[in-house]
Coordinates of C-alpha atoms and ligand atoms in Angstrom, one line a residue:
N764 CA -159.0 -70.8 -83.8
L765 CA -155.8 -68.2 -84.2
E766 CA -158.1 -66.0 -81.8
V767 CA -156.8 -65.4 -78.2
R768 CA -158.5 -67.7 -75.9
S769 CA -160.2 -67.0 -73.1
T770 CA -158.8 -68.5 -69.8
R771 CA -162.1 -68.4 -67.6
P772 CA -162.7 -72.2 -66.4
F773 CA -166.2 -73.6 -67.3
Y774 CA -166.7 -75.3 -64.2
H775 CA -164.1 -73.8 -61.9
L776 CA -165.3 -71.2 -59.4
T777 CA -163.5 -67.9 -60.4
P778 CA -164.4 -64.1 -59.2
P779 CA -166.3 -62.4 -61.5
T780 CA -164.0 -59.8 -61.4
G781 CA -160.8 -58.7 -59.3
W782 CA -158.6 -61.0 -57.7
M783 CA -158.9 -64.8 -55.8
N784 CA -156.7 -66.7 -53.4
D785 CA -157.5 -68.8 -50.7
P786 CA -161.2 -70.3 -50.0
N787 CA -162.4 -69.4 -46.8
G788 CA -165.7 -70.0 -44.7
M789 CA -166.8 -73.4 -46.1
V790 CA -169.9 -74.7 -44.4
F791 CA -173.0 -76.5 -45.7
F792 CA -176.5 -75.7 -44.6
K793 CA -179.9 -76.5 -45.5
G794 CA -179.0 -78.0 -48.5
E795 CA -176.8 -75.0 -49.9
Y796 CA -172.5 -75.3 -49.8
H797 CA -171.3 -71.7 -49.2
I798 CA -167.7 -70.3 -50.3
F799 CA -166.2 -67.5 -49.5
Y800 CA -162.6 -66.5 -50.8
Q801 CA -159.7 -64.0 -50.4
H802 CA -160.6 -61.4 -52.8
N803 CA -159.7 -57.6 -53.7
P804 CA -162.7 -56.3 -55.7
D805 CA -160.0 -53.4 -57.1
D806 CA -157.3 -55.1 -58.8
I807 CA -156.3 -58.2 -60.2
V808 CA -153.3 -58.6 -57.8
W809 CA -153.3 -59.4 -54.2
G810 CA -154.2 -56.3 -52.2
P811 CA -156.9 -55.1 -49.5
M812 CA -158.7 -58.4 -48.3
H813 CA -162.3 -58.8 -48.6
W814 CA -164.6 -62.1 -48.4
R815 CA -166.3 -62.8 -51.5
H816 CA -169.1 -65.2 -51.0
A817 CA -170.5 -67.8 -53.6
I818 CA -173.4 -70.3 -53.2
S819 CA -174.2 -73.9 -54.5
S820 CA -176.1 -76.7 -54.2
D821 CA -173.8 -79.0 -56.3
L822 CA -170.6 -77.7 -55.9
F823 CA -170.6 -76.5 -59.4
H824 CA -173.4 -74.0 -60.4
W825 CA -171.9 -71.3 -58.2
K826 CA -174.0 -68.1 -57.9
D827 CA -171.8 -65.3 -57.0
Q828 CA -173.1 -63.6 -53.8
G829 CA -171.1 -60.3 -53.8
I830 CA -169.0 -59.2 -51.2
K831 CA -169.8 -60.2 -47.4
I832 CA -167.2 -58.8 -44.9
E833 CA -165.3 -55.9 -45.7
P834 CA -162.4 -54.2 -44.0
D835 CA -162.5 -52.2 -41.3
E836 CA -160.6 -49.8 -38.7
I837 CA -159.5 -52.9 -37.3
G838 CA -158.1 -54.1 -40.6
T839 CA -158.4 -56.3 -43.9
I840 CA -160.2 -59.7 -44.0
F841 CA -158.0 -62.7 -44.0
S842 CA -158.5 -66.3 -44.2
G843 CA -160.8 -68.2 -42.1
S844 CA -163.6 -70.7 -41.4
A845 CA -167.4 -70.9 -41.0
V846 CA -169.4 -73.4 -39.1
V847 CA -173.1 -73.8 -38.1
D848 CA -173.7 -72.8 -34.3
W849 CA -176.4 -75.8 -33.8
Q850 CA -177.0 -75.1 -30.4
N851 CA -176.8 -71.1 -30.5
T852 CA -173.6 -71.5 -27.9
S853 CA -172.5 -68.2 -29.2
G854 CA -176.0 -66.2 -28.4
F855 CA -175.8 -64.9 -32.2
Q856 CA -178.9 -66.6 -33.1
T857 CA -182.0 -64.0 -33.2
G858 CA -184.9 -66.2 -35.0
D859 CA -185.7 -69.5 -35.0
E860 CA -183.4 -70.3 -38.0
E861 CA -179.8 -71.5 -36.8
V862 CA -176.6 -69.1 -37.2
L863 CA -173.9 -69.3 -38.7
V864 CA -170.5 -68.2 -37.4
A865 CA -167.6 -67.1 -39.3
M866 CA -164.0 -66.6 -37.8
F867 CA -161.5 -64.7 -39.4
T868 CA -158.3 -62.8 -39.2
H869 CA -158.3 -59.3 -39.2
A870 CA -155.2 -58.3 -40.6
G871 CA -153.8 -54.8 -39.5
N872 CA -150.7 -53.8 -37.4
L873 CA -151.4 -57.2 -35.6
Q874 CA -153.4 -60.5 -37.0
V875 CA -155.9 -60.8 -34.8
Q876 CA -159.2 -62.9 -34.7
S877 CA -162.8 -61.9 -35.2
L878 CA -166.3 -63.0 -35.9
A879 CA -169.4 -62.3 -37.7
Y880 CA -172.8 -64.1 -38.2
S881 CA -175.8 -64.6 -40.3
N882 CA -179.2 -65.2 -39.3
D883 CA -180.3 -65.7 -42.7
R884 CA -178.8 -68.7 -44.0
G885 CA -175.5 -66.4 -45.0
R886 CA -177.3 -63.8 -47.2
T887 CA -176.3 -61.0 -44.8
W888 CA -173.3 -61.1 -42.4
E889 CA -172.9 -58.7 -39.0
K890 CA -169.6 -58.3 -37.2
Y891 CA -169.5 -59.2 -33.6
D892 CA -168.9 -56.1 -31.5
N893 CA -166.4 -56.6 -29.6
N894 CA -164.0 -57.9 -31.9
P895 CA -161.1 -59.2 -31.8
V896 CA -162.1 -62.3 -29.9
L897 CA -158.4 -63.4 -29.9
S898 CA -154.7 -61.7 -30.2
K899 CA -151.0 -62.4 -30.2
V900 CA -148.1 -60.8 -31.7
G901 CA -146.6 -62.2 -34.7
D902 CA -148.0 -64.3 -37.3
F903 CA -151.5 -65.4 -36.2
R904 CA -153.9 -66.2 -38.9
D905 CA -156.5 -68.3 -41.0
P906 CA -158.6 -69.8 -37.8
K907 CA -160.4 -73.3 -38.7
V908 CA -163.3 -74.1 -36.0
F909 CA -165.3 -77.2 -35.5
F910 CA -167.4 -78.6 -33.0
Y911 CA -165.4 -81.2 -30.7
S912 CA -168.5 -83.2 -29.8
P913 CA -167.2 -85.7 -27.1
E914 CA -166.3 -82.2 -24.7
Q915 CA -169.4 -80.5 -26.5
K916 CA -166.5 -77.7 -27.1
W917 CA -165.4 -75.8 -29.8
I918 CA -161.3 -76.1 -31.2
Q919 CA -159.8 -73.8 -33.5
V920 CA -156.3 -74.5 -35.4
I921 CA -154.7 -71.4 -36.2
A922 CA -151.5 -71.0 -38.0
A923 CA -148.7 -69.0 -35.9
G924 CA -145.5 -68.9 -38.4
D925 CA -143.5 -72.7 -37.4
R926 CA -146.4 -74.0 -36.2
I927 CA -150.1 -74.5 -35.7
Q928 CA -151.6 -73.7 -32.2
I929 CA -154.7 -75.4 -30.8
Y930 CA -157.4 -73.0 -29.1
S931 CA -161.2 -74.0 -27.0
S932 CA -164.1 -72.4 -26.2
L933 CA -167.9 -72.9 -25.4
N934 CA -168.8 -70.0 -27.3
M935 CA -166.4 -68.6 -29.9
V936 CA -165.7 -65.7 -28.1
D937 CA -163.5 -67.0 -25.3
W938 CA -160.3 -68.8 -26.3
V939 CA -158.3 -70.7 -24.0
F940 CA -155.0 -72.0 -25.5
E941 CA -154.7 -76.0 -25.3
S942 CA -151.4 -76.8 -27.4
D943 CA -148.8 -76.6 -30.1
F944 CA -148.3 -78.6 -33.0
G945 CA -144.5 -77.9 -34.5
P946 CA -142.0 -76.3 -34.6
G947 CA -139.9 -78.8 -36.4
I948 CA -142.6 -81.2 -37.8
G949 CA -143.3 -82.2 -41.3
Y950 CA -142.2 -79.6 -44.1
T951 CA -140.9 -76.7 -42.3
N952 CA -139.5 -74.8 -45.3
G953 CA -141.8 -71.5 -45.7
V954 CA -144.7 -70.1 -43.3
W955 CA -147.1 -72.0 -42.0
E956 CA -150.9 -71.4 -42.9
C957 CA -154.2 -72.5 -43.6
P958 CA -154.6 -75.6 -40.8
D959 CA -157.7 -77.6 -41.0
L960 CA -158.1 -80.6 -38.5
F961 CA -160.7 -83.3 -38.7
P962 CA -161.6 -87.2 -38.5
L963 CA -161.8 -89.4 -41.5
K964 CA -162.5 -93.0 -42.0
S965 CA -160.2 -95.2 -43.4
E966 CA -161.5 -98.0 -46.3
D967 CA -160.7 -100.8 -43.2
G968 CA -163.0 -98.6 -40.7
T969 CA -160.4 -97.2 -38.5
E970 CA -161.2 -93.4 -38.0
K971 CA -157.8 -91.2 -37.9
W972 CA -157.5 -87.3 -37.4
I973 CA -156.1 -85.1 -40.1
M974 CA -153.8 -81.9 -39.9
I975 CA -153.8 -80.1 -42.9
V976 CA -151.1 -77.4 -43.0
S977 CA -149.9 -75.1 -46.6
V978 CA -146.5 -73.9 -46.4
G979 CA -145.6 -70.8 -48.4
G980 CA -142.6 -71.8 -49.9
T981 CA -140.9 -69.0 -51.5
S982 CA -138.0 -70.5 -53.8
E983 CA -138.3 -72.9 -56.8
Y984 CA -137.1 -75.7 -55.1
S985 CA -139.2 -75.4 -51.7
G986 CA -142.8 -77.3 -51.6
V987 CA -143.3 -80.3 -53.8
N988 CA -142.7 -78.9 -57.3
G989 CA -141.5 -75.2 -56.1
G990 CA -143.4 -72.5 -54.5
S991 CA -146.0 -72.8 -52.1
A992 CA -147.8 -76.5 -51.2
T993 CA -150.4 -78.2 -49.2
Q994 CA -149.0 -81.0 -46.6
Y995 CA -151.2 -83.0 -44.3
F996 CA -150.6 -85.2 -41.3
V997 CA -152.2 -88.1 -40.1
G998 CA -152.7 -88.8 -36.5
D999 CA -154.9 -88.5 -33.4
F1000 CA -156.7 -85.9 -31.6
D1001 CA -157.6 -86.1 -27.9
G1002 CA -159.4 -83.0 -27.6
N1003 CA -156.6 -81.0 -26.6
K1004 CA -153.5 -82.0 -28.5
F1005 CA -152.9 -83.8 -32.0
T1006 CA -149.9 -85.8 -32.6
H1007 CA -148.4 -87.2 -36.0
E1008 CA -147.8 -90.9 -37.0
N1009 CA -146.7 -90.3 -40.7
D1010 CA -142.7 -90.8 -41.1
E1011 CA -142.8 -89.2 -44.4
I1012 CA -144.5 -85.9 -45.7
L1013 CA -147.6 -86.1 -47.4
W1014 CA -148.8 -83.6 -49.8
A1015 CA -152.5 -82.9 -50.7
D1016 CA -151.4 -82.7 -54.3
Y1017 CA -148.2 -84.0 -56.1
G1018 CA -148.7 -81.3 -58.6
I1019 CA -147.9 -77.4 -58.4
D1020 CA -151.0 -75.5 -58.2
N1021 CA -153.2 -76.3 -55.2
Y1022 CA -152.6 -74.2 -52.3
A1023 CA -154.4 -73.0 -49.2
G1024 CA -157.2 -75.7 -49.7
I1025 CA -159.4 -76.8 -46.4
T1026 CA -162.5 -78.8 -46.2
W1027 CA -166.1 -77.9 -45.4
S1028 CA -167.7 -78.0 -42.3
D1029 CA -171.4 -79.2 -41.4
I1030 CA -171.5 -81.5 -43.7
P1031 CA -174.8 -84.0 -42.7
N1032 CA -173.6 -87.6 -41.1
E1033 CA -175.8 -89.1 -43.3
D1034 CA -173.7 -87.9 -46.6
G1035 CA -170.6 -88.8 -44.6
R1036 CA -168.2 -86.9 -47.0
R1037 CA -165.2 -85.0 -46.4
I1038 CA -164.7 -82.3 -48.9
F1039 CA -161.7 -80.4 -50.3
I1040 CA -161.3 -77.5 -52.5
G1041 CA -157.6 -75.4 -52.9
W1042 CA -156.9 -72.4 -54.6
M1043 CA -155.5 -73.4 -57.8
N1044 CA -152.3 -71.5 -57.9
N1045 CA -149.1 -70.8 -56.5
W1046 CA -147.8 -67.8 -54.5
H1047 CA -144.5 -68.1 -56.6
Y1048 CA -146.1 -66.8 -59.5
A1049 CA -149.8 -66.2 -59.0
G1050 CA -149.3 -62.4 -59.5
L1051 CA -148.1 -63.1 -62.8
I1052 CA -150.6 -65.3 -64.5
P1053 CA -152.2 -63.9 -67.7
A1054 CA -155.0 -62.1 -66.4
T1055 CA -157.1 -58.9 -67.5
E1056 CA -160.2 -58.6 -65.2
W1057 CA -160.3 -61.1 -63.0
R1058 CA -157.4 -63.5 -61.7
G1059 CA -157.3 -67.1 -59.6
A1060 CA -159.6 -70.0 -59.7
M1061 CA -160.3 -73.0 -57.3
T1062 CA -159.4 -76.8 -57.5
V1063 CA -162.5 -78.8 -58.3
P1064 CA -163.9 -80.1 -54.8
R1065 CA -162.1 -83.2 -54.0
Q1066 CA -163.9 -86.0 -51.7
L1067 CA -161.5 -87.4 -49.3
G1068 CA -160.7 -91.1 -48.4
L1069 CA -158.0 -92.8 -46.2
K1070 CA -156.1 -95.6 -47.4
K1071 CA -153.2 -97.9 -46.1
N1072 CA -149.6 -98.0 -48.0
S1073 CA -147.6 -101.0 -48.5
D1074 CA -145.7 -100.0 -45.4
N1075 CA -149.1 -99.8 -43.4
E1076 CA -149.2 -96.2 -43.2
Y1077 CA -152.0 -94.3 -43.7
F1078 CA -152.4 -91.6 -46.4
M1079 CA -155.5 -89.7 -47.8
T1080 CA -157.1 -90.0 -51.6
F1081 CA -158.6 -86.9 -53.4
E1082 CA -161.2 -87.8 -56.1
P1083 CA -163.8 -85.2 -57.9
V1084 CA -166.7 -85.3 -56.1
E1085 CA -169.5 -87.4 -57.6
E1086 CA -171.4 -84.1 -58.5
L1087 CA -168.9 -84.0 -61.3
L1088 CA -171.2 -86.4 -62.9
G1089 CA -174.3 -84.0 -63.2
V1090 CA -172.6 -81.2 -65.7
A1091 CA -170.9 -84.1 -67.9
G1092 CA -172.3 -83.2 -71.3
K1093 CA -171.4 -85.6 -74.9
N1094 CA -169.4 -88.6 -74.1
E1095 CA -167.2 -90.7 -76.0
T1096 CA -165.9 -94.2 -75.8
Y1097 CA -163.3 -96.4 -76.9
N1098 CA -163.7 -99.7 -75.6
E1099 CA -161.1 -102.2 -77.3
A1100 CA -157.5 -103.1 -75.4
V1101 CA -154.9 -100.9 -77.9
Q1102 CA -151.5 -100.2 -78.0
E1103 CA -152.3 -96.3 -78.9
I1104 CA -154.9 -93.9 -79.1
N1105 CA -154.8 -91.3 -81.8
I1106 CA -158.2 -88.9 -81.2
E1107 CA -157.9 -85.8 -83.9
D1108 CA -159.8 -82.8 -84.8
N1109 CA -162.3 -83.9 -81.6
E1110 CA -165.0 -81.3 -80.6
I1111 CA -165.0 -82.6 -77.0
I1112 CA -161.2 -81.7 -76.7
Q1113 CA -161.5 -78.2 -78.8
S1114 CA -164.3 -77.1 -75.9
G1115 CA -161.3 -77.3 -73.8
S1116 CA -163.3 -78.6 -70.7
F1117 CA -163.6 -82.2 -70.6
K1118 CA -162.6 -85.0 -68.5
I1119 CA -160.6 -88.3 -69.8
K1120 CA -161.0 -91.4 -68.0
T1121 CA -158.5 -94.3 -69.1
Q1122 CA -156.9 -97.3 -67.9
I1123 CA -153.2 -98.3 -68.8
N1124 CA -152.0 -101.5 -68.5
L1125 CA -148.0 -101.2 -68.0
S1126 CA -147.2 -105.3 -68.3
N1127 CA -145.9 -105.0 -71.5
N1128 CA -144.4 -101.5 -71.9
S1129 CA -142.5 -99.6 -69.4
F1130 CA -143.6 -96.2 -69.9
F1131 CA -146.3 -94.5 -71.5
E1132 CA -147.1 -90.8 -72.7
L1133 CA -150.4 -89.3 -73.1
K1134 CA -150.6 -85.6 -75.0
I1135 CA -153.2 -83.2 -75.3
Y1136 CA -152.3 -80.8 -78.4
N1137 CA -152.6 -78.8 -81.2
S1138 CA -150.2 -78.2 -83.8
R1139 CA -148.1 -75.9 -81.8
E1140 CA -148.9 -76.5 -78.2
E1141 CA -149.0 -79.6 -75.8
V1142 CA -149.6 -80.7 -72.8
L1143 CA -147.4 -84.2 -72.0
L1144 CA -148.1 -86.5 -69.1
K1145 CA -145.6 -89.5 -68.6
Y1146 CA -145.0 -92.5 -66.2
D1147 CA -142.2 -94.3 -66.1
K1148 CA -142.4 -97.2 -64.7
N1149 CA -138.6 -98.1 -64.1
Q1150 CA -138.2 -94.9 -62.2
A1151 CA -141.4 -94.9 -60.8
V1152 CA -142.2 -91.2 -61.5
F1153 CA -145.5 -89.7 -63.0
S1154 CA -144.7 -86.5 -64.9
I1155 CA -146.6 -83.3 -66.3
D1156 CA -144.1 -81.2 -69.0
R1157 CA -146.3 -78.0 -69.7
S1158 CA -143.0 -76.4 -70.9
F1159 CA -144.6 -76.4 -74.5
S1160 CA -148.3 -75.9 -73.2
G1161 CA -148.6 -72.1 -74.7
N1162 CA -147.8 -69.0 -72.9
T1163 CA -145.1 -70.2 -70.6
H1164 CA -143.5 -66.6 -70.0
V1165 CA -145.5 -66.4 -67.0
H1166 CA -142.5 -67.8 -64.8
N1167 CA -139.7 -70.5 -64.9
L1168 CA -141.5 -72.6 -63.4
F1169 CA -143.6 -73.2 -66.3
V1170 CA -140.8 -74.8 -67.9
K1171 CA -139.9 -77.1 -65.2
T1172 CA -141.1 -80.5 -65.5
I1173 CA -143.4 -81.3 -62.5
K1174 CA -143.0 -85.0 -61.1
C1175 CA -144.2 -86.9 -58.6
D1176 CA -143.0 -90.6 -57.2
Y1177 CA -145.5 -93.2 -57.7
A1178 CA -144.9 -97.2 -57.8
I1179 CA -147.6 -98.9 -59.6
K1180 CA -148.9 -102.1 -58.3
D1181 CA -150.3 -104.8 -60.6
N1182 CA -149.4 -103.0 -63.7
I1183 CA -152.7 -101.0 -64.0
L1184 CA -153.1 -97.6 -63.7
P1185 CA -156.6 -96.1 -63.7
L1186 CA -156.5 -92.5 -64.6
E1187 CA -158.8 -89.4 -64.6
I1188 CA -158.0 -86.2 -66.0
L1189 CA -159.5 -82.9 -66.0
L1190 CA -159.2 -80.0 -68.5
D1191 CA -160.8 -76.8 -68.0
Q1192 CA -159.5 -74.0 -70.5
S1193 CA -156.3 -73.4 -68.3
S1194 CA -155.9 -76.1 -65.7
I1195 CA -155.2 -79.6 -65.8
E1196 CA -156.0 -82.1 -62.6
V1197 CA -154.5 -85.4 -62.9
F1198 CA -155.9 -88.1 -60.5
V1199 CA -153.8 -91.3 -60.5
N1200 CA -155.3 -94.7 -59.4
N1201 CA -158.4 -93.3 -57.9
G1202 CA -156.9 -90.0 -56.3
E1203 CA -153.7 -92.2 -54.7
K1204 CA -151.5 -89.1 -56.0
V1205 CA -153.1 -85.9 -57.4
M1206 CA -151.1 -83.5 -59.9
T1207 CA -152.9 -80.2 -60.5
A1208 CA -151.2 -77.3 -62.8
L1209 CA -152.2 -74.4 -64.6
I1210 CA -151.6 -74.1 -68.4
F1211 CA -152.0 -71.4 -70.9
P1212 CA -152.6 -72.3 -74.1
R1213 CA -153.2 -69.5 -77.0
Y1214 CA -155.0 -72.2 -79.3
E1215 CA -157.7 -75.0 -78.6
F1216 CA -156.4 -78.2 -78.4
N1217 CA -157.7 -80.2 -81.1
D1218 CA -156.0 -83.4 -80.0
L1219 CA -155.2 -86.4 -77.8
K1220 CA -152.6 -89.1 -78.3
I1221 CA -151.3 -91.8 -75.9
T1222 CA -148.4 -93.9 -76.8
G1223 CA -146.1 -96.8 -74.8
S1224 CA -142.8 -97.9 -75.2
G1225 CA -143.7 -100.4 -77.8
G1226 CA -145.1 -103.4 -76.2
S1227 CA -149.0 -104.3 -76.7
E1228 CA -152.4 -103.7 -75.3
L1229 CA -151.4 -100.6 -73.5
I1230 CA -154.8 -98.5 -73.3
Q1231 CA -157.6 -101.0 -71.9
G1232 CA -160.7 -98.4 -72.7
L1233 CA -161.1 -94.8 -72.5
E1234 CA -164.0 -92.2 -72.2
L1235 CA -163.7 -88.6 -73.4
V1236 CA -166.7 -87.0 -71.6
S1237 CA -166.9 -82.9 -72.5
I1238 CA -168.5 -80.6 -69.1
K1239 CA -170.7 -77.8 -69.4
K1240 CA -170.4 -74.4 -68.4
T1241 CA -171.7 -74.0 -64.9
V1242 CA -171.5 -70.0 -64.6
D1243 CA -173.8 -68.1 -66.4
Ligands
FRU295 C1 -152.3 -67.8 -47.8 C2 -152.4 -66.7 -47.0 C3 -153.2 -66.8 -45.4 C4 -153.8 -65.4 -45.3 C5 -154.3 -64.9 -46.7 C6 -154.3 -63.7 -46.9 O1 -152.4 -68.1 -49.0 O2 -151.5 -65.9 -47.0 O3 -152.1 -67.0 -44.5 O4 -154.8 -65.4 -44.1 O5 -153.6 -66.1 -47.8 O6 -154.7 -63.1 -48.5

């Protein structure tokens, strides 16, 4: 156990070799989830961007498909999206099967938008002959396309520096400007990138439109806990313009390592889910994290929900998709209500890839601490009821020389209701994702323990009956 551990996650998507950043072109078609990602095949730092592809039928077992869209004389291949062109509006369909169309940023002297398409269920991709299809001077990137059925037209949201722009089209080739969202709205300390726009039903049946905007913050004080982070807006879209209604700034993740996330296109109506995945990293130190042959990972795929807070404002919830149950292995349960839990020399914990599901009762305790550790290192989660703050301390989690931000406590405001706090925690070799109260708040952080963790301990402020049951579940390796 003194060997240097591998940091490669068991059940989070990583590049076989080379560098990974943003998730791109996520589309569901004929039983397959497609994902592409920003990829530099020749180095483990950011460089000439390619789209590398992976396919899964369950969002966990990913089969690498290699590089599908490569740089050319127009530029390298920045972020973008993909859709199924069900009605062949583009005219790119050649056979009986629907054509998949990807729209991405070609980054050369200018950032311009281009198309590629596939007539064989995503196996091979051809670039459109007359690329680019949309150009403008300045920051102009990361087009996310969807079909707006009320008006039978395509909509694209695209980041333009300090604002998001909305364009429409009947065929994805000719685009018309519709409206600006921003500048000066929400969190503005950094360049706006990687937008998404989609409808989402709340638990009370109301439908709202969500605009996701990543912000490439550049300081230790930007974003939510430093560096880059992803905000979202709740509001309405009328086919031309998005208007937001939220007063406070809402974040997709209140941790530190979740950026450039967007959602899958074309998940069938009968499924009805909206699934999000983000790049589990932070631009502030992404090029510095421990790595030898590959660098970068995605978050766990998360299902979005919509709820109202106590001020009657809508906010999104994020929960691991249910397919996670399908990759669960061994399971241990602790049922009694107890004040303290000590699990030592535990095989599931030693595997480094597991889930903890527990319910904390703070009626008789003003705080609790949950520690995952070995004799030298620990990750410490804490909830303080009086301050209403949830925190992750990774300052003793192993290799923290990566960056200053590894020794700074990650904090998230959270006011508890009814003293009961359901928690779901995912560990996967080099990451921790904490889902508070069924995804009402999520905190994601990278960790680089040098030795395997062995133990888990939960304690409170000294009251009684803190822990109302706990389940420890190992999660299998999904990459062969
Ligand atoms: C976001 C981003 C995008 C861009 C891509 C380049 O992380 O900066 O705006 O398309 O990365 O790799």
